[in-house]
Short mmCIF file of C-alpha atoms and ligand atoms in Angstrom, two decimals:
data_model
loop_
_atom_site.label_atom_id
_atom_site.label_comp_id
_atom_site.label_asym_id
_atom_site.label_seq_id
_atom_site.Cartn_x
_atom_site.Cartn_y
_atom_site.Cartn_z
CA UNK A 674 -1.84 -42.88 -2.92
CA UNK A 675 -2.29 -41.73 -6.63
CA UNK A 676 -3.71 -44.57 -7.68
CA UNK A 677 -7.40 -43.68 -8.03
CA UNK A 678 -6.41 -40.93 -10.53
CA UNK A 679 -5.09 -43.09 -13.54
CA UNK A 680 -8.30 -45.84 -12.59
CA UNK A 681 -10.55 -43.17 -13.13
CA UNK A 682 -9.03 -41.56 -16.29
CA UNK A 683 -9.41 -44.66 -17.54
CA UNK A 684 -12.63 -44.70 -16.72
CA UNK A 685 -12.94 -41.86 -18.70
CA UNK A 686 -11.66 -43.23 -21.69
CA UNK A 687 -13.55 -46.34 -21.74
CA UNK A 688 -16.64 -44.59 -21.14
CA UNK A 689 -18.90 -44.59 -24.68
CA UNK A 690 -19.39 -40.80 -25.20
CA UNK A 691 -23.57 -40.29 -25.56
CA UNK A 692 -24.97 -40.46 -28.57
CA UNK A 693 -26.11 -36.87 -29.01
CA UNK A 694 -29.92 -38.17 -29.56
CA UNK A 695 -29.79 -39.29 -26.34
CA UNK A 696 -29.16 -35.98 -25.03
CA UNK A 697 -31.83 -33.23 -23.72
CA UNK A 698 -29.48 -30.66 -23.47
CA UNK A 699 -33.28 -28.43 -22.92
CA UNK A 700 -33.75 -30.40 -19.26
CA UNK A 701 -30.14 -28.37 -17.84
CA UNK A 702 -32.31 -25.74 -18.68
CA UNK A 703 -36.13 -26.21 -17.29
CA UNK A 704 -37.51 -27.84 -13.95
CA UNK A 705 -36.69 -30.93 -13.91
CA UNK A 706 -32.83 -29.58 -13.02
CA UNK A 707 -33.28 -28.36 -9.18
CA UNK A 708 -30.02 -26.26 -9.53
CA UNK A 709 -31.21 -24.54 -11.92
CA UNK A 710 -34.63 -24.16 -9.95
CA UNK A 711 -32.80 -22.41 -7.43
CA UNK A 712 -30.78 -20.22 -9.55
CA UNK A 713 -33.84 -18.95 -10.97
CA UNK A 714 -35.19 -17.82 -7.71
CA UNK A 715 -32.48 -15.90 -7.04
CA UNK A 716 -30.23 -14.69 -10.54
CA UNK A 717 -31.05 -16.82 -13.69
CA UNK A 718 -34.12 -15.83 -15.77
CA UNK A 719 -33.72 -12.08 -14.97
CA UNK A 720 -37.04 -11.60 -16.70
CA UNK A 721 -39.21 -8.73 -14.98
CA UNK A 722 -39.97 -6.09 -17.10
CA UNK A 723 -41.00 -3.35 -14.50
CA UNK A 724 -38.99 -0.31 -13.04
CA UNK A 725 -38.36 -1.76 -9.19
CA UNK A 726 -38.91 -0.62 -5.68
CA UNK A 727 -35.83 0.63 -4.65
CA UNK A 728 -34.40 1.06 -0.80
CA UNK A 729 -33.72 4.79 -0.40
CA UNK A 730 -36.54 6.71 -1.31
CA UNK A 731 -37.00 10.37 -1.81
CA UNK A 732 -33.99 12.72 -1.43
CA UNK A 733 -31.67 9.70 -0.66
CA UNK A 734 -32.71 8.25 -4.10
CA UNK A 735 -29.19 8.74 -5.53
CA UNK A 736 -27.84 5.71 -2.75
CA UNK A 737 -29.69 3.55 -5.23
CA UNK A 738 -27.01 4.05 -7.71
CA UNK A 739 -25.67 0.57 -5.38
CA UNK A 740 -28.54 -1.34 -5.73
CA UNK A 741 -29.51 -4.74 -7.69
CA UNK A 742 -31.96 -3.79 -10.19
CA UNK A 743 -33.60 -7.27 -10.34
CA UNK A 744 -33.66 -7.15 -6.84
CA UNK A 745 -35.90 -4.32 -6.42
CA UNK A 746 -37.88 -5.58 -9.52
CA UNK A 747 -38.61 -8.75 -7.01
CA UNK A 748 -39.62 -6.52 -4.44
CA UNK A 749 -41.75 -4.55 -6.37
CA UNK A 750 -43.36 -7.98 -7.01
CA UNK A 751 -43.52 -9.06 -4.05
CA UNK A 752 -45.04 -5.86 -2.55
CA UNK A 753 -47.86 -6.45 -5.15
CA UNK A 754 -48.26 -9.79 -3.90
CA UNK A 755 -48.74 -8.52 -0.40
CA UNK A 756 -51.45 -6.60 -1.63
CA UNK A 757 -52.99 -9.36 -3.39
CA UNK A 758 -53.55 -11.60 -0.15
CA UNK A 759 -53.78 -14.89 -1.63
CA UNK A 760 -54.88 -17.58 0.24
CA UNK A 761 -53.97 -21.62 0.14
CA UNK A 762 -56.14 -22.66 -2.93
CA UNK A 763 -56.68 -19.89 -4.62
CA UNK A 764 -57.11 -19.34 -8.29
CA UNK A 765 -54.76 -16.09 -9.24
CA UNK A 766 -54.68 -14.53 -12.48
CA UNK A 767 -51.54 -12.20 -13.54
CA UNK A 768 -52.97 -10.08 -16.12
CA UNK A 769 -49.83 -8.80 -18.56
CA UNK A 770 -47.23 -11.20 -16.91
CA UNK A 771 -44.11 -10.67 -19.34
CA UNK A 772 -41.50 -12.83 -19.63
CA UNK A 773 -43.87 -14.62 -16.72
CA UNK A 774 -41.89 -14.23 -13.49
CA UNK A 775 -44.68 -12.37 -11.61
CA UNK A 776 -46.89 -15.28 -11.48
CA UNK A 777 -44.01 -17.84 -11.32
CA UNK A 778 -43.34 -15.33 -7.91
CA UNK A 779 -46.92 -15.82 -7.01
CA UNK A 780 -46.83 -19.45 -7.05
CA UNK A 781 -43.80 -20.12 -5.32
CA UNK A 782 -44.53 -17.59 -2.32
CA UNK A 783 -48.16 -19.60 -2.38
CA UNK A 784 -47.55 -23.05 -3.45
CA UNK A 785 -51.10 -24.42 -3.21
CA UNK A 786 -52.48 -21.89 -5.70
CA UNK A 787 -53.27 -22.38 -9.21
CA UNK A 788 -51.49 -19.34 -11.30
CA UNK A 789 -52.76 -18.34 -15.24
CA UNK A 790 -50.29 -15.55 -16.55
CA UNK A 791 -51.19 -14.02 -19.75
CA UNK A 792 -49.45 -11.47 -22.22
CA UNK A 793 -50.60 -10.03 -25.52
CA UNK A 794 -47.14 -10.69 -26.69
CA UNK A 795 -46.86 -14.45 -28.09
CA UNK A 796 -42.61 -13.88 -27.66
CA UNK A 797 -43.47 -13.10 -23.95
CA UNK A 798 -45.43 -16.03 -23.28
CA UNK A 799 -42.94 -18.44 -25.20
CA UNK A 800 -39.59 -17.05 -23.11
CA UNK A 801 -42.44 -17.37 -19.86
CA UNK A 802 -43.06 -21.39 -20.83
CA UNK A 803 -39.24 -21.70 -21.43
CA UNK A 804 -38.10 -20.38 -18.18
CA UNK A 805 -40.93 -21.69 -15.73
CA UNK A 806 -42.15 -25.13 -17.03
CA UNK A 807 -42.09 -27.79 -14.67
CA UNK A 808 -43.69 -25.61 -12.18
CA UNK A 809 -46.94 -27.31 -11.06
CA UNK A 810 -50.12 -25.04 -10.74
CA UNK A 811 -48.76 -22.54 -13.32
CA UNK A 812 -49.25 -22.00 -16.81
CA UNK A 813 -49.37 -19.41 -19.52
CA UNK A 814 -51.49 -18.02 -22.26
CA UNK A 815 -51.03 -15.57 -24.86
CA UNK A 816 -54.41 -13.28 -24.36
CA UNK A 817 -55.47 -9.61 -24.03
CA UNK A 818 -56.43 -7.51 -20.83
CA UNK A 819 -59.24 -6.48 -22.65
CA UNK A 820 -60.97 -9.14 -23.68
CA UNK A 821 -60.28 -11.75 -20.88
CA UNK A 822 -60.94 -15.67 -22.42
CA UNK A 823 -61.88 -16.97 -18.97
CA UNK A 824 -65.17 -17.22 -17.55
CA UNK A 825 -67.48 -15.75 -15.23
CA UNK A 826 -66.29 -15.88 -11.41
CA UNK A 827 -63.22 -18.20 -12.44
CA UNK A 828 -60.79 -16.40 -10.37
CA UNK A 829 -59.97 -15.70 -6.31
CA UNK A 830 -57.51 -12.88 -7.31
CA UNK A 831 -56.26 -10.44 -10.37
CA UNK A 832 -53.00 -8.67 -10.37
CA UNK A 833 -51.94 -6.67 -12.80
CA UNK A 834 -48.40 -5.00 -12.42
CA UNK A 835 -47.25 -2.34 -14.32
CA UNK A 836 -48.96 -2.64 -17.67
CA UNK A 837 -52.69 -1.04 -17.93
CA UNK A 838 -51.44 2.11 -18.87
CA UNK A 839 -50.99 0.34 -22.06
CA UNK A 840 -54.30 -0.40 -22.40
CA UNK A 841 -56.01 1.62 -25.01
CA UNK A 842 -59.31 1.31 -22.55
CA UNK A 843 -58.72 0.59 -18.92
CA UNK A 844 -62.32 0.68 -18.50
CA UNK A 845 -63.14 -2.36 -20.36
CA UNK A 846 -59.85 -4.00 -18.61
CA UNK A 847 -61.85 -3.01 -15.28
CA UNK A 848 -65.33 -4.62 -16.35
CA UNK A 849 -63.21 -8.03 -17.31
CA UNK A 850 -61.27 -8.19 -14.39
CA UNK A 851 -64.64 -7.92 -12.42
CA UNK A 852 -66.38 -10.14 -14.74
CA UNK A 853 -63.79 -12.77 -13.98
CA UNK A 854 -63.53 -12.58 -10.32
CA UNK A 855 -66.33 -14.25 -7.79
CA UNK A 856 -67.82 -11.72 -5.42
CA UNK A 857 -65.28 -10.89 -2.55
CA UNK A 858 -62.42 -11.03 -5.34
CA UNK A 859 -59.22 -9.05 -5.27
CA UNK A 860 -58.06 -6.75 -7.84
CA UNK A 861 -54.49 -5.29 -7.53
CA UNK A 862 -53.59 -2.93 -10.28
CA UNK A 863 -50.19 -1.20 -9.95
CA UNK A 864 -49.62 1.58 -12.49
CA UNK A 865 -49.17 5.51 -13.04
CA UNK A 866 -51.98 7.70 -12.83
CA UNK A 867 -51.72 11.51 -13.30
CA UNK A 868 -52.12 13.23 -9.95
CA UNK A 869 -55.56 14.75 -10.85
CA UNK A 870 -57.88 15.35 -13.64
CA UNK A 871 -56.28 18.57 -14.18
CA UNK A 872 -53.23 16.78 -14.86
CA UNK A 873 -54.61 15.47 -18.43
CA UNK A 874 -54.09 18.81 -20.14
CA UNK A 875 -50.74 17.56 -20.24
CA UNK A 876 -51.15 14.76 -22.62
CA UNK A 877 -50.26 16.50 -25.77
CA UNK A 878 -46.70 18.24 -23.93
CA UNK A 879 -44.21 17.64 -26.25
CA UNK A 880 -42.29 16.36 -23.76
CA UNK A 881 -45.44 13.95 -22.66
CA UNK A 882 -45.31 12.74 -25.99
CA UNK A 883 -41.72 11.39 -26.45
CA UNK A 884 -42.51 9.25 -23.23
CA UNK A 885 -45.97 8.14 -25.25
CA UNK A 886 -43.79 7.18 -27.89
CA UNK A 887 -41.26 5.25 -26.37
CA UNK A 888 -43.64 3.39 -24.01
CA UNK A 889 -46.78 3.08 -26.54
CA UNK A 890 -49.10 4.72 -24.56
CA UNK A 891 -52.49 6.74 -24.94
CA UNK A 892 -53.60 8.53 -21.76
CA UNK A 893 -52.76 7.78 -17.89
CA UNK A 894 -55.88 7.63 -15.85
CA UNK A 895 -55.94 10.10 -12.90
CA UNK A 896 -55.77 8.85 -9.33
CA UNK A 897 -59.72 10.03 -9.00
CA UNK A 898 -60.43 8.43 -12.32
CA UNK A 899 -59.41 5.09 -11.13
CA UNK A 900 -61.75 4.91 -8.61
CA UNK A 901 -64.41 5.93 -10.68
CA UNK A 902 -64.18 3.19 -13.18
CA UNK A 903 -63.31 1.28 -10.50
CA UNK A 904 -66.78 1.66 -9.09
CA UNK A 905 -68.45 1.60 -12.46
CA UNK A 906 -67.02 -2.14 -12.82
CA UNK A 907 -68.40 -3.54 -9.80
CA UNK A 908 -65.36 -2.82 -7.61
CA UNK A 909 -65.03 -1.10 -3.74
CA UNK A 910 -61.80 0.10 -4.13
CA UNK A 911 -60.00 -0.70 -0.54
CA UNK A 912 -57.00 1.11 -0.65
CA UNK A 913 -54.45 3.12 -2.80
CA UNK A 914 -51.11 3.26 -2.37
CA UNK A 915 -48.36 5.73 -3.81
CA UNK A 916 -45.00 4.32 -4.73
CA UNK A 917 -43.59 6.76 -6.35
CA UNK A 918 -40.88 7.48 -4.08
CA UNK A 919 -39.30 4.47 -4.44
CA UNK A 920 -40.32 3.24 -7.69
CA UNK A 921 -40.23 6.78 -10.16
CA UNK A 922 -37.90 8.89 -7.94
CA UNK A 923 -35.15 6.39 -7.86
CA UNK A 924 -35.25 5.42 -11.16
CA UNK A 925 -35.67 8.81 -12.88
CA UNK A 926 -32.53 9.52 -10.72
CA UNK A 927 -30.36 6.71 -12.14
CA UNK A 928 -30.98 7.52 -15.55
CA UNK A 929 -30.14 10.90 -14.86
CA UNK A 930 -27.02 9.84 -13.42
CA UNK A 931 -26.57 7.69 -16.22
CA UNK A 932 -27.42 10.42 -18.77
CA UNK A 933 -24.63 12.61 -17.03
CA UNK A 934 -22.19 10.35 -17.22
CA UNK A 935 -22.47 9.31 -20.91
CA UNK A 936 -22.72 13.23 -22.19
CA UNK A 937 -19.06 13.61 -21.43
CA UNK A 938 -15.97 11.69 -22.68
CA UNK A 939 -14.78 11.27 -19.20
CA UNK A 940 -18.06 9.92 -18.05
CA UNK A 941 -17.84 7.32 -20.84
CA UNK A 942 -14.86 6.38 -20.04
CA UNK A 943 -16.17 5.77 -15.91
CA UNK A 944 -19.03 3.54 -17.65
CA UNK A 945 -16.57 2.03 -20.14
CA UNK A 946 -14.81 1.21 -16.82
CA UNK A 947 -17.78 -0.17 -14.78
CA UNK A 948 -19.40 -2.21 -18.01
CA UNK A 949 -17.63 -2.48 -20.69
CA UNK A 950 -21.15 -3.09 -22.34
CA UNK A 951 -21.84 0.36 -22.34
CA UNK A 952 -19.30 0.85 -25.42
CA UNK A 953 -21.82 -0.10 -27.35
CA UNK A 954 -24.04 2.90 -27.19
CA UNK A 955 -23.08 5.37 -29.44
CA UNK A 956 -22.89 9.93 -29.12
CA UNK A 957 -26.43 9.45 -30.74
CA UNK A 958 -27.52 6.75 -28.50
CA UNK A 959 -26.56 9.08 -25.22
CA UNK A 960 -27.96 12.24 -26.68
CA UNK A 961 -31.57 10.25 -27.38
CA UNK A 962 -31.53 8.95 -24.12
CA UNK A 963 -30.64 12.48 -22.19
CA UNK A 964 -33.99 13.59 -24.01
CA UNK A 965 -36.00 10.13 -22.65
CA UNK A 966 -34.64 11.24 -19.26
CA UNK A 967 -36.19 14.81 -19.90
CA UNK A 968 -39.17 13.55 -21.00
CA UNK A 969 -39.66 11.02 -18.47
CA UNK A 970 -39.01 14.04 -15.50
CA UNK A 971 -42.02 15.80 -17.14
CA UNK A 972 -44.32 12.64 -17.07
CA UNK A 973 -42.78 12.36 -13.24
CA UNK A 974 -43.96 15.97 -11.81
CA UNK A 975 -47.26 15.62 -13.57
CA UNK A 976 -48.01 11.55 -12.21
CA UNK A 977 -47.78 9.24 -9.27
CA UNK A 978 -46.55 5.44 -9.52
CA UNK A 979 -49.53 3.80 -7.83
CA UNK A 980 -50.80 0.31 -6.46
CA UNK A 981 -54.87 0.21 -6.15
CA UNK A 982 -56.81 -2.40 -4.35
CA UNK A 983 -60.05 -3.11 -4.88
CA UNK A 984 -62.37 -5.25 -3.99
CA UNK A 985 -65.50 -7.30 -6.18
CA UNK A 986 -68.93 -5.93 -4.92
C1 SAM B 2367 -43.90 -3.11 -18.20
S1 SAM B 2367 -44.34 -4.72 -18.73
C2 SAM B 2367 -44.73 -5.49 -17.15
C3 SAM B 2367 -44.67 -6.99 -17.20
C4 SAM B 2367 -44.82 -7.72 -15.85
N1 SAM B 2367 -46.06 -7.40 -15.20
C5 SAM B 2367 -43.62 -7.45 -14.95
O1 SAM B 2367 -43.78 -6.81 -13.92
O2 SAM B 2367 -42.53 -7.91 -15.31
C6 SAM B 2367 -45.93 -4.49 -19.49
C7 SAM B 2367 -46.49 -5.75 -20.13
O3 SAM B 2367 -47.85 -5.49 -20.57
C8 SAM B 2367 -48.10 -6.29 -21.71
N2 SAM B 2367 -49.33 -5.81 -22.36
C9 SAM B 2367 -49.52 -4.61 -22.97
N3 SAM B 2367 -50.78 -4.50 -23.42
C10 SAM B 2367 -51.43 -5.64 -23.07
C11 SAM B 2367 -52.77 -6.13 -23.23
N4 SAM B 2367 -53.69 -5.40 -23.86
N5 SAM B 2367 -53.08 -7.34 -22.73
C12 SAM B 2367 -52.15 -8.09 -22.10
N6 SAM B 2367 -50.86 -7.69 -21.92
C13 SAM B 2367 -50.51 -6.48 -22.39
C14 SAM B 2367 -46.81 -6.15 -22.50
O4 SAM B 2367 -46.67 -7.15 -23.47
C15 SAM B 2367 -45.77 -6.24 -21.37
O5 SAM B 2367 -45.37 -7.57 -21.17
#
């Protein structure tokens, strides 16, 4: 009965080991390998770089404290998506994809589409390629928001999640997006907007300005504002949507809990405990990040996380 186990040790042994030139260790790695395929739609390539859309909104937000972080990054996506309403063929551009899973999402909830991410960050694009080659109908480009290298009417749909309040002029973003979409088009921007005009006295708060600093950002546009440019590009705007009680609540509420925890020796240990990881981060480390956390709860009484629709006249 234990015969097959010497045969095929000796198998083993008489097999000729590769020569390494022969090897393309990078194809475990892209998609040609279908289990890696599928462990990057679920785990593997945790590359979103937005805050999530988390379960338990408002004054349950502290429940989230159990839930998957890239999990409610994918739904955030995917929400976004919804928005978007692709249909079969059509030509989808992600404007500021990161690390490029966004539009990897879009193609593989939409198969038939053709998908252009782009990122002003070469190192984003590059990690993008590596993780989501082999994907047909999907590529990337390094390029900027505001000065869109595509041409007129060259695109069914424009998303663009989490990112414009980067841009140093959202306007101009706006007038490109239109430029590039054929009449009908679909523009979903997702991004925070202060709650009114009023709200823009606010810019200079010291408090404002931390989170400026640590995000490299200008201004916010105000909910009004957005439609206003909106308008001035050529857009209908169809509807807005606020998020922010499941995207900034939540997450202003685990860093708080966070923050907690590490300003005490106890609480380090608890995180010590639950991540070992977390050793890492030193008094300093915790004491900068309890004044992010303030910061950020300023920006979060004075804003709204929103998702804007709108439509090419
Ligand atoms: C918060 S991340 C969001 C990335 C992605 N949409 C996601 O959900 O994972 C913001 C992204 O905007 C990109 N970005 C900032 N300014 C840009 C610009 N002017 N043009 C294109 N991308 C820009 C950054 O490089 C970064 O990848």
């Amino acid at each position: 009965m234990s015969i097959d186990f010497p045969i095929t040790h000796n198998r083993c042994i008489e097999t000729e080991p590769q020569p390494a030139a022969q090897m393309n260790v990078a194809e475990s790695y892209d998609g040609t390998n279908v289990v890696f395929r599928a462990l990057r739609l679920a785990t593997w390539g945790p590359t979103l770089l937005n805050l999530g859309y988390y379960p338990f909104a408002g004054g349950l937000s502290f429940l989230n404290v159990m839930s998957n972080m890239e999990l409610a990054q994918q739904r955030l996506v995917r929400k976004s998506i919804e928005l978007l309403q692709v249909s079969p063929e059509d030509r989808v551009l992600d404007v500021a994809c990161g690390r490029g899973k966004s539009s990897f999402m879009v193609q593989a909830l939409h198969p038939r589409t053709t998908v252009i991410g782009i990122d002003l960050l070469d190192r984003n694009v590059q990690v993008a390629r590596t993780l989501f080659d082999q994907v047909g109908g999907l590529s990337y480009r390094v390029g900027n928001a505001m000065d869109l290298d595509f041409q007129d009417a060259s695109f069914d749909r424009v998303m663009c999640l989490e990112a414009a309040f980067h841009f140093p002029d959202r306007q101009r973003f706006l007038r490109e997006a239109a430029r590039v979409l054929r009449p009908g088009g679909r523009l979903v921007v997702v991004d925070f907007a202060w709650n009114s005009d009023a709200e823009r006295i606010h810019r200079d708060d010291p408090e404002t300005r931390i989170v400026r600093e640590i995000w490299q950002w200008s201004d916010f546009s105000s909910i009004p504002e957005y439609e206003r440019i909106g308008r001035a590009a050529g857009f209908r705007l169809i509807s807005s949507h606020d998020w922010s009680q499941q995207v900034t609540r939540p997450i202003q509420t685990l860093f708080e809990q966070l923050s907690a925890l590490g300003g005490t020796s106890w609480g380090r240990r608890v995180l010590a405990w639950i991540n070992p990881l977390y050793r890492s981060f030193s008094i300093e480390d915790w004491d900068q990040l309890a004044h992010a956390v303030r910061g950020h709860e300023h920006v979060r009484c004075l804003s709204k996380y929103m998702a804007f629709v709108f439509e090419k006249r």
